[in-house]
CSV table of C-alpha atoms and ligand atoms in Angstrom, one decimal:
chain,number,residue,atom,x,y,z
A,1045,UNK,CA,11.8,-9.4,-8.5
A,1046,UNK,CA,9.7,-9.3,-11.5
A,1047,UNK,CA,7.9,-6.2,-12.7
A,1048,UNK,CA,4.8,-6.4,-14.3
A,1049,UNK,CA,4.2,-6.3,-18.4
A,1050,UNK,CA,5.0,-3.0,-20.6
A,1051,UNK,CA,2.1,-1.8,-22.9
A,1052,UNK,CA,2.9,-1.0,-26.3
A,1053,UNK,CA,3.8,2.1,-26.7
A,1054,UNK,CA,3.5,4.0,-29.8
A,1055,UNK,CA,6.4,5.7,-31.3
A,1056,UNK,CA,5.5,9.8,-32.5
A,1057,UNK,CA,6.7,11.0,-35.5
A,1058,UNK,CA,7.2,14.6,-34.4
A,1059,UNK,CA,10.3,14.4,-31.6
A,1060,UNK,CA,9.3,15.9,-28.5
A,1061,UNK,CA,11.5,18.8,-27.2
A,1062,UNK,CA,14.2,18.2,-24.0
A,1063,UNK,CA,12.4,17.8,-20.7
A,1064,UNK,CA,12.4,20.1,-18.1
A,1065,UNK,CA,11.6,19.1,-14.4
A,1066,UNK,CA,11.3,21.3,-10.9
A,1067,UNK,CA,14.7,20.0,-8.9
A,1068,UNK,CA,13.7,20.4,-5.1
A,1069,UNK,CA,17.6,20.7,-4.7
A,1070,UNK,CA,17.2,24.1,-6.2
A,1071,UNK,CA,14.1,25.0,-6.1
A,1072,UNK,CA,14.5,25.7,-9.7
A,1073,UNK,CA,13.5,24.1,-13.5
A,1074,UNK,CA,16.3,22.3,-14.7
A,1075,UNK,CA,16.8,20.8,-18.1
A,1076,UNK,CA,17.6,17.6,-17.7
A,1077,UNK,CA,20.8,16.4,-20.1
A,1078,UNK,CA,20.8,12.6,-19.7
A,1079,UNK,CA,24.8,11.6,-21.0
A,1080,UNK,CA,23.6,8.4,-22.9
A,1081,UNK,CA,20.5,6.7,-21.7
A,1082,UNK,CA,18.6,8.5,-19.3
A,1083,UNK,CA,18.1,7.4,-15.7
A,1084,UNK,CA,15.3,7.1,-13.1
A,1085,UNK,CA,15.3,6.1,-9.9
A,1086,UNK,CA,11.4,6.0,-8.0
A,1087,UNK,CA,10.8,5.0,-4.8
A,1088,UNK,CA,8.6,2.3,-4.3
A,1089,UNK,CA,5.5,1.1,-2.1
A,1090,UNK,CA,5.9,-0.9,0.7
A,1091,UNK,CA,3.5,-3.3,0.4
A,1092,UNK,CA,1.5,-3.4,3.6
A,1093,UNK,CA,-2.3,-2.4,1.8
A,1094,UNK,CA,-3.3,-1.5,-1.8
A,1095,UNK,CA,-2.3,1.0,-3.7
A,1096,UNK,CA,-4.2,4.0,-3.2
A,1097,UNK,CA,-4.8,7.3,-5.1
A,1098,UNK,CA,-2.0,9.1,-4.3
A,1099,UNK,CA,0.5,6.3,-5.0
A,1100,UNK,CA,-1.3,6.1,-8.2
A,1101,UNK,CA,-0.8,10.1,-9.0
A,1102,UNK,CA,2.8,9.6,-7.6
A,1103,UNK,CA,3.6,6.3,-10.1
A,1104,UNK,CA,1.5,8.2,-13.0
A,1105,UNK,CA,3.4,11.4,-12.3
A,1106,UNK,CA,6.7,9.6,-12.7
A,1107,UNK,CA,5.6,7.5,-16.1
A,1108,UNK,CA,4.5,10.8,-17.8
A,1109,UNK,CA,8.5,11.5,-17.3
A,1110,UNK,CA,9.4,8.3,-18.4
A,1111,UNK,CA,7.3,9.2,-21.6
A,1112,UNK,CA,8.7,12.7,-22.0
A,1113,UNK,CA,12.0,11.3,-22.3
A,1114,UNK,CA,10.9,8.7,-25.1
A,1115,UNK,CA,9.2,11.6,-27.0
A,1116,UNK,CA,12.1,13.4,-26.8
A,1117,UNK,CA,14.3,10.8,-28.5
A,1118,UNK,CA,16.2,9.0,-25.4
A,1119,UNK,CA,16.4,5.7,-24.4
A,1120,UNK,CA,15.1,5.0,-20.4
A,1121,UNK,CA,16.3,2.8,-17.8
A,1122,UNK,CA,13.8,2.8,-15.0
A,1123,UNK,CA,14.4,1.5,-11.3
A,1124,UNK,CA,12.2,1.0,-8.8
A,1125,UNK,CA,12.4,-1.0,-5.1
A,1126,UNK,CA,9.5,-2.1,-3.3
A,1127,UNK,CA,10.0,-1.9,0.6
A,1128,UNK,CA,9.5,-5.6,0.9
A,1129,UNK,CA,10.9,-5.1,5.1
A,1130,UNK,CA,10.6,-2.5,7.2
A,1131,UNK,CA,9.0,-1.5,10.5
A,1132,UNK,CA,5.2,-0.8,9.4
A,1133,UNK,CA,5.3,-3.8,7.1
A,1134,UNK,CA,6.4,-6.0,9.8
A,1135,UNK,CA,4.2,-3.6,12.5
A,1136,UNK,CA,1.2,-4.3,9.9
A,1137,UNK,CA,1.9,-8.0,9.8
A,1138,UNK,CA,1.8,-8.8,13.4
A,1139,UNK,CA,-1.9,-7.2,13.6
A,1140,UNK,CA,-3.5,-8.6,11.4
A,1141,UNK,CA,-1.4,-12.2,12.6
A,1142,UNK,CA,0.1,-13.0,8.7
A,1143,UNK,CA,3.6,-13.7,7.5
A,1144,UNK,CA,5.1,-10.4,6.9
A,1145,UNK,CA,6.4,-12.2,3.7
A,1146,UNK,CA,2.8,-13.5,2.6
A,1147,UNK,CA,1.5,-9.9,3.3
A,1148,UNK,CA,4.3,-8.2,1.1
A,1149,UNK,CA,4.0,-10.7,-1.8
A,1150,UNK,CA,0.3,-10.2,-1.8
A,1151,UNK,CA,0.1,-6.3,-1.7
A,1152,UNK,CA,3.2,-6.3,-4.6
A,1153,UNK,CA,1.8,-8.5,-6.6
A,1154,UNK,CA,-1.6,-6.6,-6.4
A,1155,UNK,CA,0.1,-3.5,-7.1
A,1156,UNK,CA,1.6,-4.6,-10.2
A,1157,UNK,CA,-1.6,-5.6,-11.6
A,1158,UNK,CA,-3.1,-1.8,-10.4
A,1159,UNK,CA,0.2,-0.4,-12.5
A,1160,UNK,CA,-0.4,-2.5,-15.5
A,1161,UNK,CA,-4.2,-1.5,-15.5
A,1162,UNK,CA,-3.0,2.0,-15.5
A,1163,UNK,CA,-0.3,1.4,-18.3
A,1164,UNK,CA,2.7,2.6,-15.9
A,1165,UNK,CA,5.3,1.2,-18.2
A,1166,UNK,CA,7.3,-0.7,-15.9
A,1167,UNK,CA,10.3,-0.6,-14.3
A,1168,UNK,CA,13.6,-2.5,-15.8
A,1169,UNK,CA,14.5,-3.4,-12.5
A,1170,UNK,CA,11.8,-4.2,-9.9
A,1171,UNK,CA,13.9,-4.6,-6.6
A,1172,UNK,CA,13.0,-5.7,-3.6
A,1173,UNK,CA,14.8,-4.6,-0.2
A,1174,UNK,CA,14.9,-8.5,1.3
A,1175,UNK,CA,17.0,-9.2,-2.9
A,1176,UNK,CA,19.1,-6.4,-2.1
A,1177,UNK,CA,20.6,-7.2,1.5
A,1178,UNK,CA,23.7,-7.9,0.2
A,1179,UNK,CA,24.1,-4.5,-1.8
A,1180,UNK,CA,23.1,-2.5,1.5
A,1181,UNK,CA,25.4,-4.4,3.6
A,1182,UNK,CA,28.2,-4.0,0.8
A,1183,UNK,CA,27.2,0.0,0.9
A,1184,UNK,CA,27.6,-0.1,4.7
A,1185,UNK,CA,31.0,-1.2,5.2
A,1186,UNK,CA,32.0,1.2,2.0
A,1187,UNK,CA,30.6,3.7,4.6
A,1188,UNK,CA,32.6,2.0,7.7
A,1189,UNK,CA,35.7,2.8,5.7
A,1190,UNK,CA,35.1,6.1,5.5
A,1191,UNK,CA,34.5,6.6,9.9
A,1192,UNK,CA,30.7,7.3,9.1
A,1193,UNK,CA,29.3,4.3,10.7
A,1194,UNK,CA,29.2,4.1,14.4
A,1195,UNK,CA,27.6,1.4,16.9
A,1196,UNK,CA,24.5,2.1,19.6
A,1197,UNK,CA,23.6,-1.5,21.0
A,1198,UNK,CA,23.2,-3.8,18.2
A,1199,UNK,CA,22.4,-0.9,15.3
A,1200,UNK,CA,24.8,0.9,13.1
A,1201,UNK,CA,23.8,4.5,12.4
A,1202,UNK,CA,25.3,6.9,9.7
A,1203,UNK,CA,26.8,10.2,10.9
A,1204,UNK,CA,25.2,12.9,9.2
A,1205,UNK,CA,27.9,15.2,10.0
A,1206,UNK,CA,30.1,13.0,7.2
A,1207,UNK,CA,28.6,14.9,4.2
A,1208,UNK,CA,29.6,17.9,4.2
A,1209,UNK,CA,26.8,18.3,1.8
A,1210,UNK,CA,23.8,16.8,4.0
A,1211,UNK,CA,20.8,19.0,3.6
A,1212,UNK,CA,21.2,20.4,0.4
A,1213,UNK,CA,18.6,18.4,-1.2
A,1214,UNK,CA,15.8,19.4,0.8
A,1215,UNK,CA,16.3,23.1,1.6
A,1216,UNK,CA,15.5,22.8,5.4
A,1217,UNK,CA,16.1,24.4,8.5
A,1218,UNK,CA,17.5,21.9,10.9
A,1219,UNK,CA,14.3,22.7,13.3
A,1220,UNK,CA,12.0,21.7,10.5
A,1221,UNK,CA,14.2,18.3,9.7
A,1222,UNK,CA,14.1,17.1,13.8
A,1223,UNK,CA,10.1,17.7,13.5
A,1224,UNK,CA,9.9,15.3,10.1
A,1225,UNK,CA,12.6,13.0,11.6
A,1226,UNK,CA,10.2,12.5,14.7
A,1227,UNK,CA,7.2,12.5,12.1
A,1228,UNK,CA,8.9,9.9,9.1
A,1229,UNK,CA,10.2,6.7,10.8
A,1230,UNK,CA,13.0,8.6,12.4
A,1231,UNK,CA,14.5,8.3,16.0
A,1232,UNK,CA,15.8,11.9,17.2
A,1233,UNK,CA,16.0,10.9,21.0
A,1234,UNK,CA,17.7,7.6,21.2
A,1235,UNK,CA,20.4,7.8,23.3
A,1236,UNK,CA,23.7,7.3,22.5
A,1237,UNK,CA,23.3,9.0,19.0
A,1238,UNK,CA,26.1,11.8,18.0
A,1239,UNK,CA,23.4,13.6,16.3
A,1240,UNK,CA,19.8,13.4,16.9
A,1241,UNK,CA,19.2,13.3,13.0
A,1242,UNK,CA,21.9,10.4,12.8
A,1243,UNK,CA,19.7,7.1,11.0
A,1244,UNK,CA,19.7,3.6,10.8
A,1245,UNK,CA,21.4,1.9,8.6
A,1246,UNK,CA,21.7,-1.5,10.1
A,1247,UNK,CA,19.2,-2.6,12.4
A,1248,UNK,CA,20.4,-5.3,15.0
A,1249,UNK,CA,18.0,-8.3,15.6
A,1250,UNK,CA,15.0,-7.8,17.4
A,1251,UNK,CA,12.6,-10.5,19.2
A,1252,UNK,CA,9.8,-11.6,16.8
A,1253,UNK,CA,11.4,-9.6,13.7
A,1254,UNK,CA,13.2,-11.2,10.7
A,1255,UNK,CA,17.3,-11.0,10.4
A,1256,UNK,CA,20.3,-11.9,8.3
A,1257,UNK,CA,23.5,-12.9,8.9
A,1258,UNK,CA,26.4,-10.7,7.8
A,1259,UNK,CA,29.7,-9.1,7.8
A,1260,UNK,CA,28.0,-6.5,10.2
A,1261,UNK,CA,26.2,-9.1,12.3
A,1262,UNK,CA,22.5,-10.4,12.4
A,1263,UNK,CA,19.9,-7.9,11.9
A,1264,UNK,CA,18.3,-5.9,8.5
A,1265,UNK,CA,19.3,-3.1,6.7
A,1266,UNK,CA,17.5,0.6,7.4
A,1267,UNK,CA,14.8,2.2,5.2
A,1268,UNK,CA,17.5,4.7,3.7
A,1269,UNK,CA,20.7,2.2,2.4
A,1270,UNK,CA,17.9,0.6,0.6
A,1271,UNK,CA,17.4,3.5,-1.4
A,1272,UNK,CA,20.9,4.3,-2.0
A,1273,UNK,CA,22.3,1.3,-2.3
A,1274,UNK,CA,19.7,-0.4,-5.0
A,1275,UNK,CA,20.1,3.4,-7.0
A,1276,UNK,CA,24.0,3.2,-6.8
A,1277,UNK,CA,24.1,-0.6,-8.0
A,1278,UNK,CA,21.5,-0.6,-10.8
A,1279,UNK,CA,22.1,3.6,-12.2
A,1280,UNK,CA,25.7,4.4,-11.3
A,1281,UNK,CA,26.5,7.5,-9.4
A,1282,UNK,CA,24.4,11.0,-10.7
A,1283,UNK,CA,22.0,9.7,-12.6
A,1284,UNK,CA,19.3,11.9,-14.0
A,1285,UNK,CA,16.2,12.0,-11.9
A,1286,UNK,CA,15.5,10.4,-8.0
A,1287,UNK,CA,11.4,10.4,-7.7
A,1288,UNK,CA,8.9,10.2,-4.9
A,1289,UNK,CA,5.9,12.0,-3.1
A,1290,UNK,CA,6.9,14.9,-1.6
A,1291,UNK,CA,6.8,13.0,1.8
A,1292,UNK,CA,9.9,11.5,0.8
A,1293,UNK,CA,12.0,14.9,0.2
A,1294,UNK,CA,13.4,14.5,4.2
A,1295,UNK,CA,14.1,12.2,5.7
A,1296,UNK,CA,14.3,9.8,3.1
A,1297,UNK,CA,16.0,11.6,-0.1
A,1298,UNK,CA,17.9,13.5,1.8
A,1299,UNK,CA,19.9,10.8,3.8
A,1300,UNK,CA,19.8,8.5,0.1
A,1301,UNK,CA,21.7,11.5,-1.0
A,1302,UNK,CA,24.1,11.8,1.9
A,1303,UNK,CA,24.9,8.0,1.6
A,1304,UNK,CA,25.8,7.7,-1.7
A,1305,UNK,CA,27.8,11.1,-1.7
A,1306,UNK,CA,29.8,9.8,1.4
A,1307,UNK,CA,30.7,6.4,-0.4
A,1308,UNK,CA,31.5,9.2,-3.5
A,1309,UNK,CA,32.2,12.5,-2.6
A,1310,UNK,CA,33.1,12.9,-6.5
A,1311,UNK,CA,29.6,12.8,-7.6
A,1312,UNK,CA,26.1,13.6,-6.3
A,1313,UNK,CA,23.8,10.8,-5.8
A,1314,UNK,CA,21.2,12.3,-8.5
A,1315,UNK,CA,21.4,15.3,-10.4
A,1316,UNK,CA,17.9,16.2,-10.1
A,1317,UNK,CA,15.4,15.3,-7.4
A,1318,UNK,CA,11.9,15.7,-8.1
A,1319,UNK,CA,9.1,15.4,-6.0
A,1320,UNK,CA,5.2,14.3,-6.3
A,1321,UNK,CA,2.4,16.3,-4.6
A,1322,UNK,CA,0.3,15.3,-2.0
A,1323,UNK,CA,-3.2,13.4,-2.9
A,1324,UNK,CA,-6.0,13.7,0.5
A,1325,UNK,CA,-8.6,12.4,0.8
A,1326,UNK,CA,-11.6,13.6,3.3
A,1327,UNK,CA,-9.4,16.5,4.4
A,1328,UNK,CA,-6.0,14.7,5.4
A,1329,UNK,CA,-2.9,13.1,3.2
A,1330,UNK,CA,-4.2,9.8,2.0
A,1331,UNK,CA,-2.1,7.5,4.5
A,1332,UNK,CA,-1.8,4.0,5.1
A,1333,UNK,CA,-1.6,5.0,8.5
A,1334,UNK,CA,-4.9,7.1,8.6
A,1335,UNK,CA,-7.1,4.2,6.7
A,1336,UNK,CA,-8.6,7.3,4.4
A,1337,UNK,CA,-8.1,5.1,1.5
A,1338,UNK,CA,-9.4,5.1,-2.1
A,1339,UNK,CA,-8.0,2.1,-3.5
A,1340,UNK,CA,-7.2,1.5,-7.1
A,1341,UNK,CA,-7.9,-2.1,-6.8
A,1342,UNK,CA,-11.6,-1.5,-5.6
A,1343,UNK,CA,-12.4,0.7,-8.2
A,1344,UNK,CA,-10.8,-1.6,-10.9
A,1345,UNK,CA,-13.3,-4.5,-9.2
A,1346,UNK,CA,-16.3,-2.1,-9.9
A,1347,UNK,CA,-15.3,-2.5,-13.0
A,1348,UNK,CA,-14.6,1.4,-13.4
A,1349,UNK,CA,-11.9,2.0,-16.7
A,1350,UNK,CA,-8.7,2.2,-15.6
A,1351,UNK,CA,-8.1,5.1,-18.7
A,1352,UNK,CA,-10.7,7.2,-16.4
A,1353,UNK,CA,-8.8,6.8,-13.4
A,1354,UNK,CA,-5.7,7.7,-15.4
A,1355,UNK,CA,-7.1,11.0,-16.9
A,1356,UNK,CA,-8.5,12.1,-13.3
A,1357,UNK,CA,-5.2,11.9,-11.9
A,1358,UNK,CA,-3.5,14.0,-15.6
A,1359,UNK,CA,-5.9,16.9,-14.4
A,1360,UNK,CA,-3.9,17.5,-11.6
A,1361,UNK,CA,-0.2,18.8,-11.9
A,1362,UNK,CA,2.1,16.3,-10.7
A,1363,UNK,CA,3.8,18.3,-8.5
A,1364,UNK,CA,0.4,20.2,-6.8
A,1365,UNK,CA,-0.9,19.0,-4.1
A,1366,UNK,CA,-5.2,18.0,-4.2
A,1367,UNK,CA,-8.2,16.3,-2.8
A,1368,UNK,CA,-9.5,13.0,-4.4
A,1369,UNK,CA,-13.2,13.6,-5.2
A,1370,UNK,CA,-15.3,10.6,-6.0
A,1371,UNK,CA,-17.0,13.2,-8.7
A,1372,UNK,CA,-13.9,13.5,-10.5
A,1373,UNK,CA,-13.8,10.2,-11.4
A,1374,UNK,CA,-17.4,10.4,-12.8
A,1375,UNK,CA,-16.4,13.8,-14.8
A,1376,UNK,CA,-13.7,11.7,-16.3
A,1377,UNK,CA,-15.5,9.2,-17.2
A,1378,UNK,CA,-17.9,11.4,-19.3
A,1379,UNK,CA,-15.0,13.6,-20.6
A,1380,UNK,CA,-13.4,9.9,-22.1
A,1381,UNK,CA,-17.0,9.5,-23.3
A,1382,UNK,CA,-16.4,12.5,-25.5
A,1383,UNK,CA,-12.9,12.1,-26.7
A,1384,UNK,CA,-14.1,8.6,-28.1
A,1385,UNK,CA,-16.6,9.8,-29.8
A,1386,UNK,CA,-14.6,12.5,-31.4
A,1387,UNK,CA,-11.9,9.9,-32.3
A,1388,UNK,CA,-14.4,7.2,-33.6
A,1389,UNK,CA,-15.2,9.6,-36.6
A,1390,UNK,CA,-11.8,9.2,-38.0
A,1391,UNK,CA,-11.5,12.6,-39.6
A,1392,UNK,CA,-10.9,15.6,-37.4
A,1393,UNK,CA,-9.5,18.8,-36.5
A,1394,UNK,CA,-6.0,18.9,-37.5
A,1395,UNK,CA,-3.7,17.2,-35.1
A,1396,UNK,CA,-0.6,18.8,-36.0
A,1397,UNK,CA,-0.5,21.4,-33.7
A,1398,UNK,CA,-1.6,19.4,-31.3
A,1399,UNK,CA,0.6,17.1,-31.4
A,1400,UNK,CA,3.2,20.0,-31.0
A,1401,UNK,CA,1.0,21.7,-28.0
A,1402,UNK,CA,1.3,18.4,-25.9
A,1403,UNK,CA,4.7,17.2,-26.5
A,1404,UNK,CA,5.6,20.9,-25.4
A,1405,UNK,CA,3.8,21.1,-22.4
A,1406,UNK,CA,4.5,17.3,-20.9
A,1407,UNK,CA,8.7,18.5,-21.3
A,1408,UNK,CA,7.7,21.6,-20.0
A,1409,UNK,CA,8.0,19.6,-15.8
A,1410,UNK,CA,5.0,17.2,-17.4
A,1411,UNK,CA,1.9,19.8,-17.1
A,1412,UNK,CA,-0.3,17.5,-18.0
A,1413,UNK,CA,-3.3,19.4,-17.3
A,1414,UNK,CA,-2.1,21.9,-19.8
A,1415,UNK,CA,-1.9,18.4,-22.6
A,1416,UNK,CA,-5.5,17.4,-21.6
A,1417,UNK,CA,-6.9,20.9,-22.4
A,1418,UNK,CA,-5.2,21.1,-25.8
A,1419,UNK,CA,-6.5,17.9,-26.6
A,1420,UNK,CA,-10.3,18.9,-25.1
A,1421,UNK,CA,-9.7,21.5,-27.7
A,1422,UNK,CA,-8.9,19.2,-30.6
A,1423,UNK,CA,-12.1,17.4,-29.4
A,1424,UNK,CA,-14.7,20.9,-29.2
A,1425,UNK,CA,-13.1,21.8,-32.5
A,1426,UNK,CA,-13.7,17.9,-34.0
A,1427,UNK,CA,-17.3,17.8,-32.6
A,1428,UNK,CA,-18.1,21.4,-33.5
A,1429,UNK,CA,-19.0,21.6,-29.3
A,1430,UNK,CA,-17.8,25.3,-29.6
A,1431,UNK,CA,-20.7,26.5,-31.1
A,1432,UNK,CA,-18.7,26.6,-34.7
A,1433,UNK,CA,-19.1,23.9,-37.6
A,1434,UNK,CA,-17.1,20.6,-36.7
A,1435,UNK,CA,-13.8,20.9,-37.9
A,1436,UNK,CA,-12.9,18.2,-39.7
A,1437,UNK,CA,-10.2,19.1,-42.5
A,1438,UNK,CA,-7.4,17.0,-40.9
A,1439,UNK,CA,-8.6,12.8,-42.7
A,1440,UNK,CA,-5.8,11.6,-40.6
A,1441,UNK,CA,-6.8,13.3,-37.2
A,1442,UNK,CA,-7.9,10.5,-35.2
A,1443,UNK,CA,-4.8,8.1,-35.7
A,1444,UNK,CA,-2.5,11.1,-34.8
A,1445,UNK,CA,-4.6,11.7,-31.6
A,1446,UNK,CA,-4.6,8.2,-30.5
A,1447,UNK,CA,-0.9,8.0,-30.6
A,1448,UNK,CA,-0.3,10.8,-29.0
A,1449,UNK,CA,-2.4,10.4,-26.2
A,1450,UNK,CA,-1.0,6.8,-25.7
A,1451,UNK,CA,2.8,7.8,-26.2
A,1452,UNK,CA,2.6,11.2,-23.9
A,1453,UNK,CA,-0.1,10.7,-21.7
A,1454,UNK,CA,-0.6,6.8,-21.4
A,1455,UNK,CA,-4.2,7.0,-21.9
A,1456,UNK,CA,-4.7,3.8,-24.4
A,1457,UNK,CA,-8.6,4.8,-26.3
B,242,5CA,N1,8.8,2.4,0.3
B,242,5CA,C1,8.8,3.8,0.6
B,242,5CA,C2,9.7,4.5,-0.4
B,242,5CA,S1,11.3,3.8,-0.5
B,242,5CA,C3,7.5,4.4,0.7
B,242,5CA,O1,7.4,5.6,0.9
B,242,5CA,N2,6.4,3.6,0.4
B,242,5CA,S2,4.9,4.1,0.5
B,242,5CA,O2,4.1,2.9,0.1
B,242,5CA,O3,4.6,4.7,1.7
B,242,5CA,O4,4.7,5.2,-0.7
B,242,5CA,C4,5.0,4.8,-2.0
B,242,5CA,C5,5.1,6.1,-2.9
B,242,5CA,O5,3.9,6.8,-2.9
B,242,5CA,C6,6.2,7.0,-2.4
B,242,5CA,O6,6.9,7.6,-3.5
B,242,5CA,C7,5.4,8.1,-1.6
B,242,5CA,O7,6.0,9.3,-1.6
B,242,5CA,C8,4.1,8.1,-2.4
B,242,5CA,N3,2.9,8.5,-1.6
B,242,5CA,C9,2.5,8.0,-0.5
B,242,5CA,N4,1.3,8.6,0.0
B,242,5CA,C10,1.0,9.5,-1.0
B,242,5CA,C11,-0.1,10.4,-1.2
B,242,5CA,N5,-1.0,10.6,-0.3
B,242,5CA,N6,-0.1,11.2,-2.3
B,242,5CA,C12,0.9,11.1,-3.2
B,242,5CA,N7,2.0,10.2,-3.1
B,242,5CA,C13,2.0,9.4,-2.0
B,243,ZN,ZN1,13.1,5.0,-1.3
């Protein structure tokens, strides 16, 4: 499907140093080593309601990697799906009585517009789940091949047992996994399954929900396949980075990875997967389900700058997880305030070694928080906030700020 439009990013002159990023698979900081072009797979919305903060944070977290790569010299080929079918779009659909098609175009299309307005560079491939039955179904009978797949009813689950790798990407005891299986869309007590933490992968019709026909009879593919199969077919086997919140470290990435390692024991699904924190919101994880919403949408329609929403979400690290306060978007607001009236002077404190100080810290697993207070620095030392005479030695200052917090951060002044 189509993506939304790229902003123009500005190219640094100072290279940005390799990019280092927290792997959940090890619980350690990796280097990452892309081997030509480096890839990204994100998991996208399902579009049953607006975007919210913490899909924001999640999306911005992601493009600040996107941008850390560019810095640092490499080329980027981005994927992303959009859950365009699947049980709470099709639950959401039927309760408020619209066409689960009408509702999914509506909330992507609305979510590309709350991406552009936060200068996510986009994806290269935007793909949807419904675009991609035939690459699931094609992944499932790779799977059949190997005596994964087995039948309950009309559904075709995936044997867990058949990676002799399966839970090495999220760390987790298998008492822990059966609670999030119950918890994430999973289905530990349906009978008939070998193992409780066996999963869909192709879901026979149902009365009332949509179907296709194929090779493996009417029905839809599983939340999971999508994944995997859309990641296989656009990045090739281990490809650099799989992204998400960290809601999606199990069931989801874990049974992505077990797929695509079944249907290719000789190479992992991803080499590194990296994980978003949690955004709340009056106390609880800021859920569709729960309703404790703060949409981006609404905030762009009180005409609030989408550059303020940005920098409140940079002063959390991506990978922490944190409480949406309306004040923070005020504070931001005020802090932008600053910075453009430091950069409208033209001359400044020098940028050089803050150029240096941000490109180091966003390949240093994107601290952006770190970035932001080097460059509230640049602006205390350019407005002479600190007490000392404005620094302004550096004539160049403000065009070498501007492009830097475009390029690293995304924040367009
Ligand atoms: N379509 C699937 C992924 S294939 C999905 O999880 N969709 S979603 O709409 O529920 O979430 C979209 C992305 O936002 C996912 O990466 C998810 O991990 C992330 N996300 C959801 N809620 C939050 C939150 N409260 N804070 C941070 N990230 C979140
Ligand atoms: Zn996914």
């Amino acid at each position: 499907m189509r993506a939304w439009s790229a902003p123009e990013v500005p190219q640094l002159r100072e290279k940005g140093p390799a990019v280092a990023l927290f792997d959940t698979a090890t619980q350690a900081k990796v280097t990452t080593v892309p081997d030509g072009p480096a890839r990204l797979y994100v998991c996208g919305i399902t579009p049953y309601d607006a975007t919210h903060m913490g899909h924001a944070a999640t999306y911005v977290g992601f493009d600040l990697l996107n941008r850390a790569w560019r810095n640092a010299g490499h080329e980027v080929v981005f994927v992303e799906n959009v859950t365009d079918v699947d049980d709470p779009l099709l639950e959401r659909a039927a309760k408020v009585s619209v066409d689960w098609t009408e509702l999914a175009e509506r909330e992507t299309e609305l979510y590309r517009q709350d991406m552009q307005a936060l200068r996510v560079i986009p994806p290269d491939h935007l793909v949807g789940a419904v675009e991609s039955i035939p690459l699931a179904v094609d992944l499932v009978e790779k799977l059949e091949e190997t005596g994964s797949i087995y039948r309950v009813d009309d559904d075709l689950y995936f044997s867990v047992t058949a990676d002799p790798a399966f839970g090495h990407e999220s760390n987790l005891d298998r008492e822990t996994m059966l609670e999030l299986y119950a918890e994430r869309g999973g289905d530990p007590d349906r009978p008939g399954k070998k193992d409780p933490l066996d999963c869909v992968v192709w879901r026979g019709p149902r009365e009332g929900e949509p179907s296709w026909e194929s090779p493996l009879g009417p029905g839809r593919p599983g939340w999971h396949i999508e994944c995997a199969a859309i990641a296989r077919e656009h990045l090739g086997a281990a490809f650099d980075v799989q992204g998400g919140g960290s809601d999606l470290v199990f069931p989801h990435h874990e049974m992505c990875a077990g797929h695509a390692h079944v249907a290719d024991p000789s190479a992992p699904f991803a080499k590194v997967y990296s994980h978003a924190g949690m955004v709340a919101y009056d106390g609880e994880k800021m859920s569709k389900s729960r309703g404790n919403l703060v949409f981006v949408s609404a905030l762009r329609n009180s005409d609030v700058d989408p550059m303020a929403i940005r920098l409140a979400l940079l002063r959390h690290h991506y990978r922490s997880d944190w409480e949406w306060l309306d004040s923070d978007l005020w504070d931001a607001v005020d802090t932008l305030a600053d910075w453009r009236r430091a950069l409208s002077l033209g001359a400044g404190a020098p940028a050089g070694p803050v150029v240096t100080e941000v490109l180091a810290a966003m390949a240093d697993d994107l601290d952006a928080p770190r970035a932001v207070a080097a460059v509230q620095g640049w602006v205390d030392a350019t407005l002479g906030t600190t007490g000392h005479l404005a620094d302004t030695s550096d004539e160049d200052a403000s065009i070498t700020i501007h492009a830097l917090l475009d390029a690293a951060l995304g924040l367009a002044l």
